[in-house]
GROMACS .gro file of C-alpha atoms in nm:
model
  441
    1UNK     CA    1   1.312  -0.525  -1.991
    2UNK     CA    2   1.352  -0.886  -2.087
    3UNK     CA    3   1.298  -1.145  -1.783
    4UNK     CA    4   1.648  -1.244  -1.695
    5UNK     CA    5   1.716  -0.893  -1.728
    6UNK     CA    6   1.403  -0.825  -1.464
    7UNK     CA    7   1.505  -1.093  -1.261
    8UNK     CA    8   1.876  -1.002  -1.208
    9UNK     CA    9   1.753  -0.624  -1.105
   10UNK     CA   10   1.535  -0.806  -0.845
   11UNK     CA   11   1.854  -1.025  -0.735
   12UNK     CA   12   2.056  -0.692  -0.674
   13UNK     CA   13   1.732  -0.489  -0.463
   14UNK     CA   14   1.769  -0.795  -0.208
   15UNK     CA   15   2.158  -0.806  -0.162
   16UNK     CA   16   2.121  -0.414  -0.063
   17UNK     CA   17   1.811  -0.411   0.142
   18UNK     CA   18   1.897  -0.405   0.484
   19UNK     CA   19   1.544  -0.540   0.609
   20UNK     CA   20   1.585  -0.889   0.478
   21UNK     CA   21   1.933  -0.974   0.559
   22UNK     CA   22   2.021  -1.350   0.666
   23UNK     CA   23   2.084  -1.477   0.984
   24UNK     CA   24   2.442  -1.478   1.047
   25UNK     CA   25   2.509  -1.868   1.042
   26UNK     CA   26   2.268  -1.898   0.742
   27UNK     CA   27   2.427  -1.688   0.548
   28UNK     CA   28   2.729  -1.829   0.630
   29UNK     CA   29   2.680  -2.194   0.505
   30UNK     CA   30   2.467  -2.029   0.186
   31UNK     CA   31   2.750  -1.856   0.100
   32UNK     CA   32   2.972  -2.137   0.099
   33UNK     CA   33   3.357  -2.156   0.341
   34UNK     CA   34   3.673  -2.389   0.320
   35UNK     CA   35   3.463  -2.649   0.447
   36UNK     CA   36   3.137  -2.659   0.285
   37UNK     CA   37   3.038  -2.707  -0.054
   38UNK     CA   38   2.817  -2.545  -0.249
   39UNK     CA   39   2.551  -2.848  -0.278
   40UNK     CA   40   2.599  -2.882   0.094
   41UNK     CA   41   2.531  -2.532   0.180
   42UNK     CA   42   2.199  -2.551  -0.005
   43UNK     CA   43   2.127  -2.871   0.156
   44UNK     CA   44   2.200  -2.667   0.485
   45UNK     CA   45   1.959  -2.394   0.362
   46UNK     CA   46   1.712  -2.660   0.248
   47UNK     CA   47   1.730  -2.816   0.572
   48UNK     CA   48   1.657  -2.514   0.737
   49UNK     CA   49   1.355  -2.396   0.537
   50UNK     CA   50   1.188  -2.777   0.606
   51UNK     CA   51   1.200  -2.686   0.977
   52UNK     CA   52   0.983  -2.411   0.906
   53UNK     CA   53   0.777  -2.613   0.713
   54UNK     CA   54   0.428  -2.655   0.881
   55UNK     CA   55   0.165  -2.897   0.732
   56UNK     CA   56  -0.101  -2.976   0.963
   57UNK     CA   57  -0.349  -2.756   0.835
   58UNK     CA   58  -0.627  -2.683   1.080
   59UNK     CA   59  -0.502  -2.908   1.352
   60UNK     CA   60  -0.229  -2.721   1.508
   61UNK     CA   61   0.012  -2.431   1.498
   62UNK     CA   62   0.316  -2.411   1.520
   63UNK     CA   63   0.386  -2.067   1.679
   64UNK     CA   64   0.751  -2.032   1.470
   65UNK     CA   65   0.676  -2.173   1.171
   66UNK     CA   66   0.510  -1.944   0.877
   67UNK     CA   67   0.527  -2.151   0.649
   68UNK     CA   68   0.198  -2.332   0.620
   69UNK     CA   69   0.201  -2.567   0.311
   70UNK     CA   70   0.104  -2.918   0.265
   71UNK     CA   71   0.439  -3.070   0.198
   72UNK     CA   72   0.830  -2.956   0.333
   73UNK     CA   73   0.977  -2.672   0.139
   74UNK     CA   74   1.200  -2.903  -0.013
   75UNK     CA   75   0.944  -3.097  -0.169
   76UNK     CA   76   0.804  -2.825  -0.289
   77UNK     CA   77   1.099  -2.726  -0.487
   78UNK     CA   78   1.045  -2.978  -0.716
   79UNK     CA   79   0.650  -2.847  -0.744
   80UNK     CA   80   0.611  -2.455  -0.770
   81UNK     CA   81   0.921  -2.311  -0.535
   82UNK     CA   82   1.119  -2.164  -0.796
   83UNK     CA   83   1.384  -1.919  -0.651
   84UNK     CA   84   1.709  -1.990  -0.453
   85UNK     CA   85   1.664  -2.063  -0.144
   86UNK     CA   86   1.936  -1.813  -0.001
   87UNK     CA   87   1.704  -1.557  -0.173
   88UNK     CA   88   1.375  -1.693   0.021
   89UNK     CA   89   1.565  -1.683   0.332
   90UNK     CA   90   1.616  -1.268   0.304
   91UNK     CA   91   1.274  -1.210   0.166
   92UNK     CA   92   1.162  -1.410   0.454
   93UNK     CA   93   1.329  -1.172   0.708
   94UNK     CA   94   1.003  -0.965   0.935
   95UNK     CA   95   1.100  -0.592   1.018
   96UNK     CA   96   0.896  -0.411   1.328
   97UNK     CA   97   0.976  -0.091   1.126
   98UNK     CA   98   0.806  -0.162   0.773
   99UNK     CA   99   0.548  -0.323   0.968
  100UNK     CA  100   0.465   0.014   1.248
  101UNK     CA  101   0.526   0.230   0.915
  102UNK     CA  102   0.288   0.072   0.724
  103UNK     CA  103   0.051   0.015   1.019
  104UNK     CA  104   0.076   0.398   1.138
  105UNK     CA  105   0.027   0.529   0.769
  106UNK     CA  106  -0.289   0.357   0.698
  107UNK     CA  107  -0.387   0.460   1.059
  108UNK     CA  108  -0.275   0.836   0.981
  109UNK     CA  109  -0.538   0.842   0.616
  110UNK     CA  110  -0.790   0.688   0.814
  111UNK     CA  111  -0.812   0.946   1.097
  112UNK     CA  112  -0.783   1.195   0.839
  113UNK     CA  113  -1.070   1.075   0.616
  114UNK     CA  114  -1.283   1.069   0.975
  115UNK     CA  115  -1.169   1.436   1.066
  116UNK     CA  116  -1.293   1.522   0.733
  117UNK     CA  117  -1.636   1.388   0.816
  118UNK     CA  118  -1.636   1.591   1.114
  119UNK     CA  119  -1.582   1.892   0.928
  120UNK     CA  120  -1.847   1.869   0.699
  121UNK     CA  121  -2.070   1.844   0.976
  122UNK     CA  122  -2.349   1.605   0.802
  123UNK     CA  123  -2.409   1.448   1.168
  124UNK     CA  124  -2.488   1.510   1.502
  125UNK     CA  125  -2.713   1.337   1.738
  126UNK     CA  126  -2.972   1.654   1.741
  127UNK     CA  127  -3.001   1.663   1.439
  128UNK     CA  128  -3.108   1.313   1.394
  129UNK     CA  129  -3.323   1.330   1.650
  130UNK     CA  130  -3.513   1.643   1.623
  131UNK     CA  131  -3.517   1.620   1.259
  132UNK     CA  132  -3.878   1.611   1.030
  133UNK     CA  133  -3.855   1.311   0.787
  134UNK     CA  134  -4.187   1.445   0.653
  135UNK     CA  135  -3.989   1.758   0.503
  136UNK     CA  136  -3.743   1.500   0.316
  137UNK     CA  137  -3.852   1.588  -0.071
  138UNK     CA  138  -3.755   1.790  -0.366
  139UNK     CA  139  -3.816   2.108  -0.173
  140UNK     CA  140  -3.620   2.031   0.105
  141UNK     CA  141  -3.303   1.941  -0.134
  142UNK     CA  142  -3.361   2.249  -0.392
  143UNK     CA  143  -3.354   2.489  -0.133
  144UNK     CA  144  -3.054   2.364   0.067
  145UNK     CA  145  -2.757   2.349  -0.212
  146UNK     CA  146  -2.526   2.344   0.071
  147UNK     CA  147  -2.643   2.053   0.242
  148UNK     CA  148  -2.661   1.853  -0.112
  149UNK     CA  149  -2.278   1.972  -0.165
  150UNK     CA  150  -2.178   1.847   0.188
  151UNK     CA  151  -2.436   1.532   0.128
  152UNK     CA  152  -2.261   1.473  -0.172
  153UNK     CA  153  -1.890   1.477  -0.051
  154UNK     CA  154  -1.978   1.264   0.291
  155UNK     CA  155  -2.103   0.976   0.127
  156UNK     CA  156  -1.778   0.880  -0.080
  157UNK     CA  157  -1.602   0.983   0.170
  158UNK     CA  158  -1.828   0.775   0.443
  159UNK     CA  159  -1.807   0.443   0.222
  160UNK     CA  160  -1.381   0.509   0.198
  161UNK     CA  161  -1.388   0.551   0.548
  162UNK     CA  162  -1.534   0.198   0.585
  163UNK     CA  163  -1.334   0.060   0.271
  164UNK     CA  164  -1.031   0.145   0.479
  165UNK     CA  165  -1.120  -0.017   0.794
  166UNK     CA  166  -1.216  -0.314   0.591
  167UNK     CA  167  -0.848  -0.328   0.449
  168UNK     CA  168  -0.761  -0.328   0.791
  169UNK     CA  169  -0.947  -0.641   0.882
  170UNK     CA  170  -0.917  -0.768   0.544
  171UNK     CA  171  -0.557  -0.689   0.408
  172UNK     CA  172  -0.344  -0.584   0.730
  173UNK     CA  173  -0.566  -0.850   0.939
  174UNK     CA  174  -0.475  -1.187   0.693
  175UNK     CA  175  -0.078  -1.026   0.667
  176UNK     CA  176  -0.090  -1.010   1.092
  177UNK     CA  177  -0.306  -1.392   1.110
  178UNK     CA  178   0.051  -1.495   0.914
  179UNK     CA  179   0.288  -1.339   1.175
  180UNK     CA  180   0.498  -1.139   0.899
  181UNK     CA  181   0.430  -0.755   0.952
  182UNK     CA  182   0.633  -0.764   1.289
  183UNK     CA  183   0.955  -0.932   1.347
  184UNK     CA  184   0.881  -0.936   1.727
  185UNK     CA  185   0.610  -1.181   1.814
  186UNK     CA  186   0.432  -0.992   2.102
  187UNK     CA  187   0.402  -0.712   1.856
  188UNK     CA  188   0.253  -0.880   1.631
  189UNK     CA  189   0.004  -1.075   1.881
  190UNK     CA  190  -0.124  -0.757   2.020
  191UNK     CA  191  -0.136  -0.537   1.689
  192UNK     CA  192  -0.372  -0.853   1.534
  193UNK     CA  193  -0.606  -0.860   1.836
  194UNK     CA  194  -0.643  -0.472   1.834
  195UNK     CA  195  -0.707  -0.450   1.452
  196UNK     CA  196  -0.936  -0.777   1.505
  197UNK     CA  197  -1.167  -0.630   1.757
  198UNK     CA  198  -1.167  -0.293   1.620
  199UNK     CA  199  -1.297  -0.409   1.284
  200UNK     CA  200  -1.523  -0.673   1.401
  201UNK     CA  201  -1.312  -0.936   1.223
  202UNK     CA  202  -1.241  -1.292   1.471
  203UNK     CA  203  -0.882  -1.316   1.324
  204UNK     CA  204  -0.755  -1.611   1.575
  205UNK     CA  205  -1.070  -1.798   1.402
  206UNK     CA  206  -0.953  -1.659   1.021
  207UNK     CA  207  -0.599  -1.819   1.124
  208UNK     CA  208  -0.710  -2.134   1.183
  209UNK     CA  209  -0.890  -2.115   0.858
  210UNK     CA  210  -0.623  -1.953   0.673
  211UNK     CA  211  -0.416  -2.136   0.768
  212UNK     CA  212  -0.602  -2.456   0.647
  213UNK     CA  213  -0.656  -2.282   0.324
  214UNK     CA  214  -0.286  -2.263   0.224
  215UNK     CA  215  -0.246  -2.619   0.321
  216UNK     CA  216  -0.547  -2.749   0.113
  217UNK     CA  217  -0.597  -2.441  -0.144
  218UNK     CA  218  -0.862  -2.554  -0.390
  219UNK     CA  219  -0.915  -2.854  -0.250
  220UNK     CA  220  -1.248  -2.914  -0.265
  221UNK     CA  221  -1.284  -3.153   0.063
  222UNK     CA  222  -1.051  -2.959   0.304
  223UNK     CA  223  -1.020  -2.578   0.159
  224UNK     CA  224  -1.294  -2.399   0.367
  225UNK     CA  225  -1.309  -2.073   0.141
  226UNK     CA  226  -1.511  -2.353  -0.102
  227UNK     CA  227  -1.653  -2.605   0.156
  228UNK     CA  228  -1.828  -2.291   0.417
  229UNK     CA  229  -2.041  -2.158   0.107
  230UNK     CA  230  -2.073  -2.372  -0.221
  231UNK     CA  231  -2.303  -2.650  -0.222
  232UNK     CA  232  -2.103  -3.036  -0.306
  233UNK     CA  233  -2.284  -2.982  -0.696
  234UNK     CA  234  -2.123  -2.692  -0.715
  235UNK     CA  235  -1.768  -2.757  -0.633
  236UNK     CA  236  -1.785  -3.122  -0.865
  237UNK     CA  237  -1.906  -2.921  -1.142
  238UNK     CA  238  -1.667  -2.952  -1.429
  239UNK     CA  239  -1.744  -2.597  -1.520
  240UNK     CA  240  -1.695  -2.435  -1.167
  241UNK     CA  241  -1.478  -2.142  -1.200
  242UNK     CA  242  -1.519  -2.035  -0.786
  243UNK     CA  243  -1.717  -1.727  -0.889
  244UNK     CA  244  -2.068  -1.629  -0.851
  245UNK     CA  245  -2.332  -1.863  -0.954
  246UNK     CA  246  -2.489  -1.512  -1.144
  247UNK     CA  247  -2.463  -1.141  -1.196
  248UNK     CA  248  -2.716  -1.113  -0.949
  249UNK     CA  249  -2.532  -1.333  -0.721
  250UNK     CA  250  -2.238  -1.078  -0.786
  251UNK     CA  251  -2.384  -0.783  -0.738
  252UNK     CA  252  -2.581  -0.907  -0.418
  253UNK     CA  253  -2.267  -1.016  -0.302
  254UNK     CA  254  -2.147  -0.636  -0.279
  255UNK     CA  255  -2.436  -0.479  -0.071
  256UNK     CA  256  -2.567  -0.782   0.120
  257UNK     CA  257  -2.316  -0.662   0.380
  258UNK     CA  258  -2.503  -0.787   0.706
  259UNK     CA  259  -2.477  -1.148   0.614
  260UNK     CA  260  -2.076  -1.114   0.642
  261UNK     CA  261  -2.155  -0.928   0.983
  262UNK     CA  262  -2.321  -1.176   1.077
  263UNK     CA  263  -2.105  -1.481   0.985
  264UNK     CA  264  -1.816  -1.314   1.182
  265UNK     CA  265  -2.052  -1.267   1.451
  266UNK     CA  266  -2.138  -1.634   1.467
  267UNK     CA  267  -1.774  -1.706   1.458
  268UNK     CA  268  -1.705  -1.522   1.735
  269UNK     CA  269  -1.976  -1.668   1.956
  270UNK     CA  270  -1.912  -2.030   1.837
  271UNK     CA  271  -1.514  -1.968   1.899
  272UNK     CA  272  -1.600  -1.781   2.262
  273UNK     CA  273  -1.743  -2.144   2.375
  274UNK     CA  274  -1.435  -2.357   2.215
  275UNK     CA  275  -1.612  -2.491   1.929
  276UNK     CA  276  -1.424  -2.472   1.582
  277UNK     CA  277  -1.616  -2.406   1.300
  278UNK     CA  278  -1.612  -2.300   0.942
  279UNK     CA  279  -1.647  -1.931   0.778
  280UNK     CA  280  -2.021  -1.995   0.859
  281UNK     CA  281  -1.978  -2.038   1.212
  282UNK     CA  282  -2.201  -2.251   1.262
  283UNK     CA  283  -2.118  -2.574   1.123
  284UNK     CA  284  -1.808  -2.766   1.014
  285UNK     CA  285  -1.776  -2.857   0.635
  286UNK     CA  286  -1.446  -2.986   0.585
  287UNK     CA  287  -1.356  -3.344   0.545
  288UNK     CA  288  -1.088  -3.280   0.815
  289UNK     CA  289  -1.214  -3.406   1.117
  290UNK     CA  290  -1.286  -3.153   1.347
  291UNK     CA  291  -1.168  -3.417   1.657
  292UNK     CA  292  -0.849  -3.410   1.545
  293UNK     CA  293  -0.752  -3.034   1.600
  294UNK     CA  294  -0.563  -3.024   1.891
  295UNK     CA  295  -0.705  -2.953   2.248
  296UNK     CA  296  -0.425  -2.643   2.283
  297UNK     CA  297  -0.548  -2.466   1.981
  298UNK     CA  298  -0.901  -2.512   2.043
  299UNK     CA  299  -0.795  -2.340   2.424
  300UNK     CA  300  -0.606  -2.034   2.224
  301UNK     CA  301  -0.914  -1.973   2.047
  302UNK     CA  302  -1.127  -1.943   2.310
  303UNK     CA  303  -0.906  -1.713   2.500
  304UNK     CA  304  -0.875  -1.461   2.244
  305UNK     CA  305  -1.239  -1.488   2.143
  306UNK     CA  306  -1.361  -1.460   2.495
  307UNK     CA  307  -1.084  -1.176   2.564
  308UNK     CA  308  -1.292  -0.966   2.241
  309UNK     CA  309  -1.633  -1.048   2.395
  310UNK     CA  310  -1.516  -0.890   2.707
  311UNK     CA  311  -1.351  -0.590   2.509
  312UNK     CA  312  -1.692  -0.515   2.326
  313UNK     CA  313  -1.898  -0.506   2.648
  314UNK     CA  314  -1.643  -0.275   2.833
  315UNK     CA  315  -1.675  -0.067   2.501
  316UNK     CA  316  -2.027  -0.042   2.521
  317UNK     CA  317  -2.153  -0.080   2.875
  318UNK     CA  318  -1.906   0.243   2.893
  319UNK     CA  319  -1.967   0.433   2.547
  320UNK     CA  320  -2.291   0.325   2.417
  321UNK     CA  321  -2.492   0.332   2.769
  322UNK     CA  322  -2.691   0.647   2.644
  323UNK     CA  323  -2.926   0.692   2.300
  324UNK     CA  324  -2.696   0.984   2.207
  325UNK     CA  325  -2.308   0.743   2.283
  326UNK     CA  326  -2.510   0.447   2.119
  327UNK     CA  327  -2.569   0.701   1.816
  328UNK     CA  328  -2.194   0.805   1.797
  329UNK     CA  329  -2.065   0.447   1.799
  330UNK     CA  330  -2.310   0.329   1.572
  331UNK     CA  331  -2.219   0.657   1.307
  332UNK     CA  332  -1.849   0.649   1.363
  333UNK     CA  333  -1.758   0.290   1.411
  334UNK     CA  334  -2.017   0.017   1.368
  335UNK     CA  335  -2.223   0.111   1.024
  336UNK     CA  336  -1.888   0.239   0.827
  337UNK     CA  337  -1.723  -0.104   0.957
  338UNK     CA  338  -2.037  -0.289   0.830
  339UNK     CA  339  -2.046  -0.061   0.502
  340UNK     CA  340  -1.699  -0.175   0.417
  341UNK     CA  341  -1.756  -0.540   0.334
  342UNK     CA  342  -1.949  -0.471   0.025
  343UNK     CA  343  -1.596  -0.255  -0.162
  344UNK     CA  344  -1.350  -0.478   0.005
  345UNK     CA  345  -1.501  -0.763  -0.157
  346UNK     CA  346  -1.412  -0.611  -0.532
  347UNK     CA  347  -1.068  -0.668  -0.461
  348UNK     CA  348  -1.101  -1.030  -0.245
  349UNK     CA  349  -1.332  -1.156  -0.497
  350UNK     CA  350  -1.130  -1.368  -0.742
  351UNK     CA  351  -0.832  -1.476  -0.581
  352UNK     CA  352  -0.870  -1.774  -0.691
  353UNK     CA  353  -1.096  -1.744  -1.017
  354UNK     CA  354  -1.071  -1.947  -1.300
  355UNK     CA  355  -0.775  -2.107  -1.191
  356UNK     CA  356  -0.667  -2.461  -1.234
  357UNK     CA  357  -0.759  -2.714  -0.921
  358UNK     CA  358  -0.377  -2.817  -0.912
  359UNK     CA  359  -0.180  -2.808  -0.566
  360UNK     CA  360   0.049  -2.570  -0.760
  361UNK     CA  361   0.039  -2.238  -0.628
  362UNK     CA  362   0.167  -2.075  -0.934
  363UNK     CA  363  -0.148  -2.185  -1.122
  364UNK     CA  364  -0.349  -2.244  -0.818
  365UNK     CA  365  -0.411  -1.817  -0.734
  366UNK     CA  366  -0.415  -1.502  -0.903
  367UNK     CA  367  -0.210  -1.138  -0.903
  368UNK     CA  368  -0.326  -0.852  -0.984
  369UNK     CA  369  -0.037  -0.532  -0.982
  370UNK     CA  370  -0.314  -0.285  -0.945
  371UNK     CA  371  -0.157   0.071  -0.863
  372UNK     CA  372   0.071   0.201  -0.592
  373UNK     CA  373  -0.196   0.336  -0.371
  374UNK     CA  374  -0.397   0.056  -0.383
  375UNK     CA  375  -0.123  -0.174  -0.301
  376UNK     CA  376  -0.029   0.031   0.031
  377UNK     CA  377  -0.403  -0.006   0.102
  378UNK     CA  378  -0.396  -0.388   0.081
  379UNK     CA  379  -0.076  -0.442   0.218
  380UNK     CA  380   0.029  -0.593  -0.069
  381UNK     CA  381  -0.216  -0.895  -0.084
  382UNK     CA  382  -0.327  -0.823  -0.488
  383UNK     CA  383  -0.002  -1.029  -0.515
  384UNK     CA  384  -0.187  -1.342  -0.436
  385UNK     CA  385   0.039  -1.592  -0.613
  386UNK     CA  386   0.354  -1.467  -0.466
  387UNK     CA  387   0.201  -1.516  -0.141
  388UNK     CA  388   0.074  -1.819  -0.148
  389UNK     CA  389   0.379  -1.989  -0.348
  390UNK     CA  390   0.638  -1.813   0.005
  391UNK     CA  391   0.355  -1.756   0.246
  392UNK     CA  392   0.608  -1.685   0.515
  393UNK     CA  393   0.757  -1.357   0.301
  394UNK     CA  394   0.631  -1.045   0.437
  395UNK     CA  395   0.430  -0.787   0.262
  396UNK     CA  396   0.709  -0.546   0.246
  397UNK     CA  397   0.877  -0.800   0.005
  398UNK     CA  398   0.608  -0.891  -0.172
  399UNK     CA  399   0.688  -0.684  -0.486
  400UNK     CA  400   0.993  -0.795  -0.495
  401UNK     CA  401   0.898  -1.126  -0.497
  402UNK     CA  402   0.667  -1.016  -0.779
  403UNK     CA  403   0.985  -0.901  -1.008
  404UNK     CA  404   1.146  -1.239  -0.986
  405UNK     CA  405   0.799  -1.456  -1.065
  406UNK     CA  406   0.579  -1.300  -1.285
  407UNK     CA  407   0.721  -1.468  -1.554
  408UNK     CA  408   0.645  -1.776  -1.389
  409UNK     CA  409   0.266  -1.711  -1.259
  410UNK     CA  410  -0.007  -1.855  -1.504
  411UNK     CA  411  -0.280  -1.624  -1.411
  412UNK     CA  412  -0.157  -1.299  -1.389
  413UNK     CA  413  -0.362  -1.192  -1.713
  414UNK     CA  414  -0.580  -0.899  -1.554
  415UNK     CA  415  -0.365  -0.618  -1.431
  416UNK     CA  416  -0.625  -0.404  -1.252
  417UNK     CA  417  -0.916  -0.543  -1.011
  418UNK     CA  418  -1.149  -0.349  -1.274
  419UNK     CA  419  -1.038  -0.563  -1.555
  420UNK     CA  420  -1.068  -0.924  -1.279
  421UNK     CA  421  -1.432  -0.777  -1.201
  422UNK     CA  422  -1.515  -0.695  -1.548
  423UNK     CA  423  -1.394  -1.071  -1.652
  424UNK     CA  424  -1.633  -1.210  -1.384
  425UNK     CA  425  -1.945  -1.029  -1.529
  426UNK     CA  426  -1.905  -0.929  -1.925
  427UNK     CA  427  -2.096  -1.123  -2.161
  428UNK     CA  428  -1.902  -1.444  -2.262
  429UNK     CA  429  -1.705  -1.414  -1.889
  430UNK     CA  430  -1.627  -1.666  -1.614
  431UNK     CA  431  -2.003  -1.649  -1.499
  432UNK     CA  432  -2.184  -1.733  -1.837
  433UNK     CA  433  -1.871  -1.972  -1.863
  434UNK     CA  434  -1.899  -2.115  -1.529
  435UNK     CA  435  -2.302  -2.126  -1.601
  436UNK     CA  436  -2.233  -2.323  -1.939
  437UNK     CA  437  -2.371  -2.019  -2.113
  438UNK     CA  438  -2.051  -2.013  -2.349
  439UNK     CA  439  -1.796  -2.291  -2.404
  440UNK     CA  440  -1.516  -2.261  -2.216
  441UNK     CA  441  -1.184  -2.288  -2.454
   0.00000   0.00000   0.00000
């Protein structure tokens, strides 16, 4: 299908799709009456996407606003805003319905993946404890096929069932930081702080952050996904490509799955006691001040945080006050949640990798269409670009969005997250590029 052909298609899904229709007045003056224009109407339409328009990074929040860029929308028109903006203002629309039916199906898989655990019956605190390590060898497995059978369908399914709460925290977690799965706002407020605490991710601390990051992205003084972990050599380095130093590096960074625990857990404490800090969580590397982040946002942080603290010790003053309840959170909750940083990271990994350092989102972050299932699994967030060029368009329209861009998207080149991760670490890839092992073209 040729792109104007693509596009059109695209076009015609959003007139009929009754989840992102305009606001009545809106789509009054975008459509144009006796008395206005067309060049006024999309002034009225520009005007009205500026007021959304929120560009103080780090330093406060504006509760209405999704839109968090560094300059208005209409300035960014003339950047890397390419569609109409009657069109933005329907994909823009939220929906409580697409956001409980994608919520309640990824909820529905993940209870089923756990009820399949407990079928197989590879755990139960007995057996733990009364079991004989010293009979753990080659006997023990040749003359129990059935255990190695059930041994050998619990652990993919045991690392899935952690891979899916990590999309939670991950995926459905940055989508709910953004306010666009829910159309109402209370919704939305309590569905982020369940699905925060649950999966041991501080979201009201990844907002703040987030939120910074689409302000600043790739700015190497004020964008904290670079400033909280690469040293000042790296990021200045000509040759930096925002990938792993090595394939070591790489590789570590898929299993070394307590040191994320324990940033997030440092975040957590550090945002209980007020103090804003950086993905670390324990110091502030930003050139941003962190005196000028407003006194109200610091207090919302807090709140939340604090709110969590109190959550986890009802949890486990109640559930884990016993060797045995200790033992069934720690199987069914905290190791899988733990576990599931190391395969969420092979699709957060490159967002961002060897793209230019422009303010232009549309060279600025990568896509990656990936498959159907994964896409419901990630809420839609392999569509990076899209998402950071309309961060205030819901997931739900996110492949929509897709249709009418990818044309326009400069690194879209790897169409699977194998093909990104195999980029990263093949001979001749962004790490021997990024290393100066090859010459980069």
């Amino acid at each position: 299908m040729a792109p104007n052909e693509r596009k059109n298609e695209a076009y015609e899904n959003i007139l009929i799709n009754p989840a992102i229709q305009v606001d009545a007045s809106v789509h009054k003056s975008a459509q144009g009456t006796a008395s206005v224009s067309r060049d006024e109407a999309e002034l009225l339409l520009a005007k009205e996407l500026d007021k959304k328009s929120d560009v103080n990074g780090v330093t406060s929040v504006n509760e209405d606003s999704g839109d968090w860029t560094d300059v208005k929308h209409s300035d960014r028109k003339k950047r890397d805003r390419i569609l109409p903006d009657g069109v933005v203002m329907k994909l823009m629309k939220k929906s409580d319905y697409y956001g409980f039916k994608r919520l309640l199906s990824n909820m529905a898989l993940l209870f089923l993946n756990a009820y399949a655990i407990k079928v197989l019956d590879v755990y139960s605190y007995d057996s733990i404890v009364n079991f004989d390590w010293r009979s753990l060898d080659v006997d023990f497995f040749t003359s129990n096929p059935e255990r190695v059978q059930k041994l050998l369908l619990f652990l993919p399914l045991y690392i899935f069932y952690g891979f899916q709460m990590q999309c939670f925290a991950f995926a459905g977690g940055h989508e709910l930081v953004h306010g666009n799965p829910f159309k109402t706002k209370w919704i939305n407020n309590v569905v982020t702080f369940v699905v925060g605490t649950a999966f041991f991710e501080v979201l009201r601390h990844e907002r703040l952050m987030h939120k910074q990051h689409h302000t600043y992205t790739l700015n190497i003084d004020k964008d904290p996904e670079l400033t909280s972990f690469y040293s000042r050599a790296e990021l200045e380095d000509p040759k930096f490509k925002i990938v792993p130093s090595s394939r070591y590096s790489y590789f570590k960074s898929c299993v070394n799955v307590t040191s994320y625990f324990r940033h997030r857990f440092m975040r957590l404490m550090s945002s209980s006691l007020g103090i804003a800090t950086d993905y670390t969580g324990i110091g502030w590397s930003m050139k941003t001040r962190r005196e000028d982040i407003d006194k109200s946002v610091l207090k919302d942080l807090q709140f939340w945080c604090l709110l969590q603290v109190t959550v986890y010790i009802v949890i486990f003053s109640t559930f884990g006050n016993s060797k045995e309840k200790l033992s069934n959170l720690l199987f069914w909750w905290i190791a899988p949640c733990i576990i599931g940083y190391g395969p969420i990271n092979f699709f957060r990994n490159a967002e961002h990798a060897d793209c230019d350092f422009t303010n232009n989102q549309l060279h600025n972050t990568r896509s990656v269409e990936s498959n159907r299932f994964i896409r419901w699994l990630l809420w839609e967030t392999n569509f990076h670009a899209e998402h950071h060029t309309y961060p205030m368009v819901p997931f739900f329209n996110l492949p929509v969005l897709h249709e009418m861009m990818k044309d326009h998207i400069k690194h879209n080149e790897c169409k699977t997250f194998v093909a990104q991760n195999w980029q990263m670490v093949k001979g001749g890839g962004w790490i021997d590029e990024q290393r100066g092992a090859v010459c980069s073209e």
